[in-house]
Amino acid sequence: MKKQVFRIEKDGFHGAWYPASVPAKKGFILMLGDDSEDYMASCGAKWLNEEGISVMAMSPDKKDYGHHSYPLERFGKALAFMREQGCERFGIAGASTTGMMALLASSYYPEISLTIAISPPDFVMEGFYRDNKDGATERPGDYESSVTWQGKELPFLPYAYRHPEYWQKLTEEAKAGGDRVASRKMFDESERRHPLQEEEKIKVEKIRGKILCIGAEDDVLWDTCRYIRRMEERLSHMPHENTFEALLYEHGTHFAFPESLLKKMLPVGSSFLVSLMFKAGKEYKKECRETRIDIDHRLKQALSQWQ
């Protein structure tokens, strides 16, 4: 698979360019996995390449799942490169924390005309690290935003807990629910202690083109369906130049990916991964698979209609 790698020190962003086999007018920024060159990112790029779309995979850095003080200007640099490669239409996709990043990038760069956000929040998250400090897999920073714009941190929803209580609470929640990872109660508590402020919300009304937000009610990372409904409600009261489509499901877990993408990542055992990570994936295996199949159909339809 042909690719061209970019480094933050040299090019202003960390990414890998995966051009379609035939020169494409459509280009997508894709944020999957913890590295723009890892297996998850390359599988996502192949999935979009098969739809005739070239892909710029992006990540905070090499092998870094943490998100803290990420400059949104990096998306502008990526878009400039994609134009040089002949792209005329621009899309972006992310999942979980990068679903937030996808929505934010689109709200700052109006040339992005198709935005796909899987299991996103509707607010700017506080930054977090994955550096195993004091044995904690994840920890919050010192009250810093996950993203910046023009050198200034964007206002964010602060986490309810600090290090080391943060990881202790997440571990307790996951164990109590029978999941590998969970943080929904922590995010609910964060909003209880700090009601969401207008300046912390993602300005979805500034996004152009089509927005597809995907979520499942049984998501144990956060209440993404509630967040998606809030974005839809926000748009109903504000002037906007976009079409918002909410794909909400009862079952699907935080891994609400299209089935063919998950199978590309794991040709054998794609459902096993979801079952391994989440109790709902095990108890509602059939329903989760049906959700992923429907998402697959809806996303491929949106990509084919994207002109």
CSV table of N, CA, C and O in Angstrom, one decimal, residues 193-296:
chain,number,residue,atom,x,y,z
A,193,ARG,N,-20.8,18.3,38.4
A,193,ARG,CA,-20.0,19.3,39.1
A,193,ARG,C,-19.7,20.6,38.4
A,193,ARG,O,-19.5,21.6,39.0
A,194,HIS,N,-19.7,20.5,37.1
A,194,HIS,CA,-19.4,21.6,36.2
A,194,HIS,C,-20.4,21.6,35.1
A,194,HIS,O,-20.1,21.1,34.0
A,195,PRO,N,-21.6,22.2,35.2
A,195,PRO,CA,-22.5,22.2,34.1
A,195,PRO,C,-21.9,22.8,32.9
A,195,PRO,O,-21.2,23.8,32.9
A,196,LEU,N,-22.2,22.2,31.8
A,196,LEU,CA,-21.5,22.5,30.5
A,196,LEU,C,-21.8,24.0,30.1
A,196,LEU,O,-23.0,24.4,30.1
A,197,GLN,N,-20.8,24.7,29.8
A,197,GLN,CA,-20.9,26.1,29.4
A,197,GLN,C,-20.9,26.3,27.9
A,197,GLN,O,-20.3,25.5,27.2
A,198,GLU,N,-21.5,27.3,27.4
A,198,GLU,CA,-21.6,27.6,26.0
A,198,GLU,C,-20.2,27.6,25.3
A,198,GLU,O,-20.1,27.0,24.2
A,199,GLU,N,-19.2,28.2,25.9
A,199,GLU,CA,-17.9,28.3,25.3
A,199,GLU,C,-17.2,26.9,25.2
A,199,GLU,O,-16.3,26.8,24.4
A,200,GLU,N,-17.7,25.9,25.9
A,200,GLU,CA,-17.1,24.6,25.9
A,200,GLU,C,-17.7,23.7,24.8
A,200,GLU,O,-17.2,22.6,24.5
A,201,LYS,N,-18.9,24.1,24.3
A,201,LYS,CA,-19.6,23.3,23.3
A,201,LYS,C,-19.0,23.4,21.9
A,201,LYS,O,-18.5,24.5,21.6
A,202,ILE,N,-19.1,22.3,21.2
A,202,ILE,CA,-18.6,22.4,19.8
A,202,ILE,C,-19.6,23.1,19.0
A,202,ILE,O,-20.8,22.9,19.0
A,203,LYS,N,-19.2,24.1,18.2
A,203,LYS,CA,-20.1,25.0,17.4
A,203,LYS,C,-20.4,24.3,16.1
A,203,LYS,O,-19.9,24.6,15.0
A,204,VAL,N,-21.3,23.3,16.2
A,204,VAL,CA,-21.7,22.5,15.0
A,204,VAL,C,-22.4,23.3,13.9
A,204,VAL,O,-22.4,22.9,12.8
A,205,GLU,N,-22.9,24.5,14.3
A,205,GLU,CA,-23.6,25.3,13.3
A,205,GLU,C,-22.6,25.9,12.3
A,205,GLU,O,-23.0,26.4,11.3
A,206,LYS,N,-21.3,25.9,12.7
A,206,LYS,CA,-20.3,26.5,11.8
A,206,LYS,C,-19.8,25.4,10.7
A,206,LYS,O,-19.1,25.8,9.8
A,207,ILE,N,-20.2,24.2,10.9
A,207,ILE,CA,-19.8,23.1,10.0
A,207,ILE,C,-20.6,23.2,8.7
A,207,ILE,O,-21.8,23.5,8.7
A,208,ARG,N,-20.0,23.0,7.5
A,208,ARG,CA,-20.7,23.0,6.2
A,208,ARG,C,-20.9,21.6,5.8
A,208,ARG,O,-20.3,20.6,6.2
A,209,GLY,N,-21.8,21.4,4.8
A,209,GLY,CA,-22.0,20.1,4.2
A,209,GLY,C,-22.8,19.2,5.0
A,209,GLY,O,-23.8,19.6,5.7
A,210,LYS,N,-22.4,17.9,5.1
A,210,LYS,CA,-23.2,16.9,5.8
A,210,LYS,C,-22.4,16.4,7.0
A,210,LYS,O,-21.2,16.2,6.9
A,211,ILE,N,-23.1,16.3,8.1
A,211,ILE,CA,-22.6,15.7,9.3
A,211,ILE,C,-23.3,14.4,9.6
A,211,ILE,O,-24.5,14.3,9.7
A,212,LEU,N,-22.5,13.4,9.9
A,212,LEU,CA,-23.1,12.1,10.3
A,212,LEU,C,-22.5,11.7,11.7
A,212,LEU,O,-21.3,11.6,11.8
A,213,CYS,N,-23.4,11.7,12.7
A,213,CYS,CA,-23.0,11.3,14.0
A,213,CYS,C,-23.6,10.0,14.4
A,213,CYS,O,-24.8,9.8,14.2
A,214,ILE,N,-22.7,9.1,14.8
A,214,ILE,CA,-23.1,7.7,15.1
A,214,ILE,C,-22.9,7.4,16.6
A,214,ILE,O,-21.9,7.7,17.1
A,215,GLY,N,-23.9,6.8,17.2
A,215,GLY,CA,-23.8,6.4,18.6
A,215,GLY,C,-24.7,5.3,19.0
A,215,GLY,O,-25.7,5.0,18.4
A,216,ALA,N,-24.4,4.7,20.1
A,216,ALA,CA,-25.2,3.6,20.7
A,216,ALA,C,-25.5,3.9,22.2
A,216,ALA,O,-24.7,4.4,22.9
A,217,GLU,N,-26.7,3.5,22.5
A,217,GLU,CA,-27.2,3.8,23.9
A,217,GLU,C,-26.4,3.0,25.0
A,217,GLU,O,-26.3,3.5,26.1
A,218,ASP,N,-25.8,1.9,24.6
A,218,ASP,CA,-25.1,1.1,25.5
A,218,ASP,C,-23.6,1.4,25.6
A,218,ASP,O,-22.8,0.7,26.1
A,219,ASP,N,-23.2,2.6,25.1
A,219,ASP,CA,-21.8,3.1,25.2
A,219,ASP,C,-21.5,3.3,26.6
A,219,ASP,O,-22.2,4.1,27.3
A,220,VAL,N,-20.4,2.7,27.1
A,220,VAL,CA,-20.1,2.9,28.5
A,220,VAL,C,-18.9,3.9,28.7
A,220,VAL,O,-18.5,4.1,29.9
A,221,LEU,N,-18.4,4.4,27.6
A,221,LEU,CA,-17.3,5.5,27.8
A,221,LEU,C,-18.0,6.8,28.1
A,221,LEU,O,-17.5,7.5,29.0
A,222,TRP,N,-19.1,7.1,27.4
A,222,TRP,CA,-19.8,8.3,27.8
A,222,TRP,C,-21.2,8.2,27.1
A,222,TRP,O,-21.4,7.4,26.2
A,223,ASP,N,-22.1,9.1,27.4
A,223,ASP,CA,-23.5,9.1,26.9
A,223,ASP,C,-23.5,9.8,25.6
A,223,ASP,O,-24.1,10.8,25.4
A,224,THR,N,-23.0,9.1,24.6
A,224,THR,CA,-22.8,9.8,23.3
A,224,THR,C,-24.2,10.1,22.6
A,224,THR,O,-24.3,11.0,21.9
A,225,CYS,N,-25.2,9.2,22.8
A,225,CYS,CA,-26.5,9.5,22.2
A,225,CYS,C,-27.1,10.8,22.8
A,225,CYS,O,-27.7,11.6,22.0
A,226,ARG,N,-26.9,11.0,24.1
A,226,ARG,CA,-27.4,12.3,24.6
A,226,ARG,C,-26.6,13.4,24.0
A,226,ARG,O,-27.2,14.5,23.7
A,227,TYR,N,-25.3,13.3,23.9
A,227,TYR,CA,-24.5,14.3,23.3
A,227,TYR,C,-24.9,14.6,21.8
A,227,TYR,O,-25.0,15.8,21.4
A,228,ILE,N,-25.2,13.6,21.1
A,228,ILE,CA,-25.6,13.7,19.7
A,228,ILE,C,-26.9,14.4,19.6
A,228,ILE,O,-27.2,15.3,18.8
A,229,ARG,N,-27.9,14.0,20.5
A,229,ARG,CA,-29.2,14.7,20.5
A,229,ARG,C,-29.0,16.2,20.9
A,229,ARG,O,-29.8,17.0,20.4
A,230,ARG,N,-28.1,16.5,21.7
A,230,ARG,CA,-27.9,17.9,22.1
A,230,ARG,C,-27.4,18.7,20.9
A,230,ARG,O,-27.8,19.9,20.7
A,231,MET,N,-26.5,18.1,20.1
A,231,MET,CA,-26.1,18.8,18.9
A,231,MET,C,-27.2,19.0,17.9
A,231,MET,O,-27.3,20.1,17.3
A,232,GLU,N,-28.1,18.0,17.8
A,232,GLU,CA,-29.2,18.1,16.9
A,232,GLU,C,-30.2,19.2,17.4
A,232,GLU,O,-30.7,20.0,16.6
A,233,GLU,N,-30.4,19.3,18.7
A,233,GLU,CA,-31.2,20.3,19.3
A,233,GLU,C,-30.6,21.7,19.1
A,233,GLU,O,-31.3,22.7,18.8
A,234,ARG,N,-29.3,21.8,19.3
A,234,ARG,CA,-28.6,23.1,19.1
A,234,ARG,C,-28.9,23.6,17.6
A,234,ARG,O,-29.1,24.8,17.5
A,235,LEU,N,-28.7,22.7,16.7
A,235,LEU,CA,-28.9,23.2,15.3
A,235,LEU,C,-30.4,23.6,15.0
A,235,LEU,O,-30.6,24.4,14.1
A,236,SER,N,-31.3,23.0,15.7
A,236,SER,CA,-32.7,23.4,15.5
A,236,SER,C,-33.0,24.8,15.9
A,236,SER,O,-34.0,25.4,15.5
A,237,HIS,N,-32.1,25.4,16.7
A,237,HIS,CA,-32.3,26.8,17.2
A,237,HIS,C,-31.3,27.8,16.6
A,237,HIS,O,-31.3,29.0,17.0
A,238,MET,N,-30.5,27.3,15.7
A,238,MET,CA,-29.4,28.2,15.2
A,238,MET,C,-29.4,28.1,13.6
A,238,MET,O,-29.6,27.1,13.0
A,239,PRO,N,-29.1,29.3,13.0
A,239,PRO,CA,-28.9,29.2,11.5
A,239,PRO,C,-27.7,28.4,11.2
A,239,PRO,O,-26.6,28.4,11.9
A,240,HIS,N,-27.8,27.5,10.2
A,240,HIS,CA,-26.7,26.7,9.8
A,240,HIS,C,-26.8,26.3,8.3
A,240,HIS,O,-27.8,26.4,7.7
A,241,GLU,N,-25.6,25.9,7.8
A,241,GLU,CA,-25.6,25.5,6.4
A,241,GLU,C,-25.1,24.0,6.3
A,241,GLU,O,-24.1,23.7,5.6
A,242,ASN,N,-25.7,23.2,7.0
A,242,ASN,CA,-25.3,21.8,7.0
A,242,ASN,C,-26.6,20.9,7.1
A,242,ASN,O,-27.6,21.4,7.5
A,243,THR,N,-26.4,19.6,6.8
A,243,THR,CA,-27.4,18.6,7.0
A,243,THR,C,-26.9,17.7,8.1
A,243,THR,O,-25.8,17.1,7.9
A,244,PHE,N,-27.6,17.5,9.2
A,244,PHE,CA,-27.2,16.7,10.3
A,244,PHE,C,-28.0,15.4,10.3
A,244,PHE,O,-29.2,15.5,10.3
A,245,GLU,N,-27.3,14.3,10.3
A,245,GLU,CA,-28.0,13.0,10.4
A,245,GLU,C,-27.4,12.3,11.6
A,245,GLU,O,-26.2,12.1,11.8
A,246,ALA,N,-28.3,11.9,12.5
A,246,ALA,CA,-28.0,11.1,13.7
A,246,ALA,C,-28.3,9.7,13.5
A,246,ALA,O,-29.5,9.4,13.3
A,247,LEU,N,-27.3,8.8,13.6
A,247,LEU,CA,-27.6,7.4,13.5
A,247,LEU,C,-27.4,6.8,14.9
A,247,LEU,O,-26.3,6.6,15.4
A,248,LEU,N,-28.5,6.6,15.6
A,248,LEU,CA,-28.5,6.2,17.0
A,248,LEU,C,-29.1,4.8,17.1
A,248,LEU,O,-30.2,4.5,16.5
A,249,TYR,N,-28.5,4.0,17.9
A,249,TYR,CA,-28.8,2.6,18.0
A,249,TYR,C,-28.9,2.2,19.5
A,249,TYR,O,-28.2,2.8,20.4
A,250,GLU,N,-29.8,1.2,19.8
A,250,GLU,CA,-29.8,0.7,21.2
A,250,GLU,C,-28.6,0.0,21.6
A,250,GLU,O,-28.1,0.1,22.7
A,251,HIS,N,-28.1,-0.9,20.6
A,251,HIS,CA,-26.9,-1.7,20.9
A,251,HIS,C,-25.8,-1.4,19.8
A,251,HIS,O,-26.2,-1.2,18.7
A,252,GLY,N,-24.6,-1.4,20.2
A,252,GLY,CA,-23.5,-1.2,19.3
A,252,GLY,C,-22.2,-0.9,20.0
A,252,GLY,O,-21.1,-0.9,19.4
A,253,THR,N,-22.3,-0.5,21.3
A,253,THR,CA,-21.1,-0.2,22.1
A,253,THR,C,-20.4,1.1,21.6
A,253,THR,O,-20.8,1.7,20.7
A,254,HIS,N,-19.3,1.4,22.2
A,254,HIS,CA,-18.5,2.5,21.8
A,254,HIS,C,-17.8,2.2,20.5
A,254,HIS,O,-17.4,3.2,19.8
A,255,PHE,N,-17.7,1.0,20.1
A,255,PHE,CA,-17.1,0.6,18.8
A,255,PHE,C,-18.1,0.5,17.8
A,255,PHE,O,-18.4,-0.6,17.2
A,256,ALA,N,-18.8,1.6,17.5
A,256,ALA,CA,-19.9,1.6,16.5
A,256,ALA,C,-19.3,1.8,15.1
A,256,ALA,O,-19.7,2.8,14.4
A,257,PHE,N,-18.5,0.9,14.7
A,257,PHE,CA,-17.8,1.0,13.4
A,257,PHE,C,-18.6,0.2,12.3
A,257,PHE,O,-19.4,-0.7,12.6
A,258,PRO,N,-18.4,0.6,11.0
A,258,PRO,CA,-19.1,-0.2,10.0
A,258,PRO,C,-18.5,-1.6,10.0
A,258,PRO,O,-17.3,-1.8,10.2
A,259,GLU,N,-19.3,-2.6,9.7
A,259,GLU,CA,-18.9,-4.0,9.8
A,259,GLU,C,-17.8,-4.3,8.9
A,259,GLU,O,-16.9,-5.1,9.3
A,260,SER,N,-17.8,-3.8,7.7
A,260,SER,CA,-16.8,-4.2,6.7
A,260,SER,C,-15.4,-3.6,7.1
A,260,SER,O,-14.4,-4.2,6.8
A,261,LEU,N,-15.4,-2.5,7.8
A,261,LEU,CA,-14.2,-1.9,8.3
A,261,LEU,C,-13.6,-2.8,9.5
A,261,LEU,O,-12.4,-3.1,9.5
A,262,LEU,N,-14.5,-3.2,10.4
A,262,LEU,CA,-14.1,-4.0,11.5
A,262,LEU,C,-13.5,-5.4,11.0
A,262,LEU,O,-12.6,-5.9,11.5
A,263,LYS,N,-14.2,-5.9,9.9
A,263,LYS,CA,-13.7,-7.2,9.4
A,263,LYS,C,-12.4,-7.0,8.7
A,263,LYS,O,-11.6,-7.9,8.6
A,264,LYS,N,-12.1,-5.8,8.1
A,264,LYS,CA,-10.8,-5.6,7.5
A,264,LYS,C,-9.7,-5.5,8.5
A,264,LYS,O,-8.6,-6.0,8.3
A,265,MET,N,-10.1,-5.0,9.7
A,265,MET,CA,-9.1,-5.0,10.8
A,265,MET,C,-8.9,-6.4,11.4
A,265,MET,O,-7.8,-6.8,11.7
A,266,LEU,N,-10.0,-7.1,11.5
A,266,LEU,CA,-10.0,-8.5,12.1
A,266,LEU,C,-10.8,-9.4,11.2
A,266,LEU,O,-12.0,-9.6,11.4
A,267,PRO,N,-10.2,-10.0,10.1
A,267,PRO,CA,-10.9,-10.9,9.2
A,267,PRO,C,-11.6,-12.0,10.0
A,267,PRO,O,-12.7,-12.4,9.6
A,268,VAL,N,-11.1,-12.5,11.1
A,268,VAL,CA,-11.7,-13.5,11.9
A,268,VAL,C,-11.8,-13.0,13.3
A,268,VAL,O,-10.8,-12.5,13.9
A,269,GLY,N,-13.0,-13.0,13.8
A,269,GLY,CA,-13.2,-12.5,15.2
A,269,GLY,C,-13.5,-11.1,15.5
A,269,GLY,O,-13.2,-10.6,16.5
A,270,SER,N,-14.1,-10.4,14.5
A,270,SER,CA,-14.4,-9.0,14.7
A,270,SER,C,-15.4,-8.8,15.8
A,270,SER,O,-15.2,-7.9,16.7
A,271,SER,N,-16.4,-9.7,15.9
A,271,SER,CA,-17.4,-9.6,17.0
A,271,SER,C,-16.7,-9.9,18.3
A,271,SER,O,-17.1,-9.4,19.4
A,272,PHE,N,-15.7,-10.8,18.3
A,272,PHE,CA,-15.0,-11.2,19.5
A,272,PHE,C,-14.3,-10.0,20.2
A,272,PHE,O,-14.3,-9.9,21.4
A,273,LEU,N,-13.8,-9.1,19.4
A,273,LEU,CA,-13.1,-7.9,19.9
A,273,LEU,C,-14.1,-7.1,20.7
A,273,LEU,O,-13.8,-6.6,21.8
A,274,VAL,N,-15.3,-6.8,20.1
A,274,VAL,CA,-16.3,-6.0,20.8
A,274,VAL,C,-16.8,-6.7,22.0
A,274,VAL,O,-17.0,-6.1,23.1
A,275,SER,N,-16.9,-8.1,22.0
A,275,SER,CA,-17.4,-8.9,23.1
A,275,SER,C,-16.3,-8.8,24.2
A,275,SER,O,-16.6,-8.8,25.4
A,276,LEU,N,-15.0,-8.8,23.8
A,276,LEU,CA,-13.9,-8.8,24.8
A,276,LEU,C,-13.9,-7.5,25.5
A,276,LEU,O,-13.6,-7.4,26.7
A,277,MET,N,-14.2,-6.4,24.8
A,277,MET,CA,-14.0,-5.0,25.4
A,277,MET,C,-15.2,-4.6,26.3
A,277,MET,O,-15.1,-4.0,27.3
A,278,PHE,N,-16.4,-5.0,25.8
A,278,PHE,CA,-17.6,-4.5,26.4
A,278,PHE,C,-18.6,-5.6,26.8
A,278,PHE,O,-18.9,-6.5,25.9
A,279,LYS,N,-19.2,-5.6,27.9
A,279,LYS,CA,-20.2,-6.6,28.4
A,279,LYS,C,-21.4,-6.6,27.4
A,279,LYS,O,-21.9,-7.7,27.1
A,280,ALA,N,-21.8,-5.4,27.0
A,280,ALA,CA,-22.9,-5.3,26.0
A,280,ALA,C,-22.6,-6.0,24.7
A,280,ALA,O,-23.5,-6.6,24.1
A,281,GLY,N,-21.3,-6.0,24.3
A,281,GLY,CA,-20.9,-6.6,23.1
A,281,GLY,C,-21.1,-8.1,23.2
A,281,GLY,O,-21.2,-8.8,22.2
A,282,LYS,N,-20.9,-8.7,24.4
A,282,LYS,CA,-21.0,-10.1,24.6
A,282,LYS,C,-22.5,-10.5,24.8
A,282,LYS,O,-23.0,-11.5,24.2
A,283,GLU,N,-23.3,-9.7,25.5
A,283,GLU,CA,-24.7,-10.0,25.8
A,283,GLU,C,-25.6,-9.8,24.6
A,283,GLU,O,-26.6,-10.4,24.4
A,284,TYR,N,-25.2,-8.8,23.7
A,284,TYR,CA,-26.0,-8.5,22.6
A,284,TYR,C,-25.2,-8.5,21.3
A,284,TYR,O,-25.2,-7.6,20.5
A,285,LYS,N,-24.5,-9.7,21.1
A,285,LYS,CA,-23.6,-9.9,20.0
A,285,LYS,C,-24.3,-9.7,18.7
A,285,LYS,O,-23.9,-9.0,17.8
A,286,LYS,N,-25.5,-10.3,18.5
A,286,LYS,CA,-26.3,-10.3,17.3
A,286,LYS,C,-26.7,-8.9,17.0
A,286,LYS,O,-26.6,-8.4,15.9
A,287,GLU,N,-27.3,-8.2,18.0
A,287,GLU,CA,-27.8,-6.8,17.8
A,287,GLU,C,-26.6,-5.9,17.5
A,287,GLU,O,-26.8,-5.0,16.6
A,288,CYS,N,-25.5,-6.0,18.1
A,288,CYS,CA,-24.3,-5.2,17.8
A,288,CYS,C,-23.9,-5.4,16.4
A,288,CYS,O,-23.5,-4.4,15.7
A,289,ARG,N,-23.9,-6.6,15.9
A,289,ARG,CA,-23.5,-6.9,14.5
A,289,ARG,C,-24.5,-6.3,13.6
A,289,ARG,O,-24.1,-5.7,12.5
A,290,GLU,N,-25.8,-6.4,13.9
A,290,GLU,CA,-26.8,-5.8,13.0
A,290,GLU,C,-26.6,-4.2,13.0
A,290,GLU,O,-26.8,-3.6,11.9
A,291,THR,N,-26.2,-3.6,14.1
A,291,THR,CA,-26.0,-2.2,14.1
A,291,THR,C,-24.8,-1.9,13.2
A,291,THR,O,-24.9,-0.9,12.4
A,292,ARG,N,-23.7,-2.6,13.3
A,292,ARG,CA,-22.5,-2.4,12.4
A,292,ARG,C,-22.8,-2.6,10.9
A,292,ARG,O,-22.3,-1.8,10.1
A,293,ILE,N,-23.7,-3.5,10.6
A,293,ILE,CA,-24.1,-3.7,9.2
A,293,ILE,C,-24.9,-2.6,8.7
A,293,ILE,O,-24.7,-2.1,7.6
A,294,ASP,N,-25.8,-2.0,9.5
A,294,ASP,CA,-26.6,-0.9,9.1
A,294,ASP,C,-25.7,0.4,9.0
A,294,ASP,O,-25.8,1.1,8.0
A,295,ILE,N,-24.8,0.6,9.9
A,295,ILE,CA,-23.8,1.7,9.8
A,295,ILE,C,-23.0,1.6,8.5
A,295,ILE,O,-22.8,2.6,7.8
A,296,ASP,N,-22.6,0.4,8.2
A,296,ASP,CA,-21.8,0.1,7.0
A,296,ASP,C,-22.6,0.6,5.7
A,296,ASP,O,-22.1,1.3,4.9
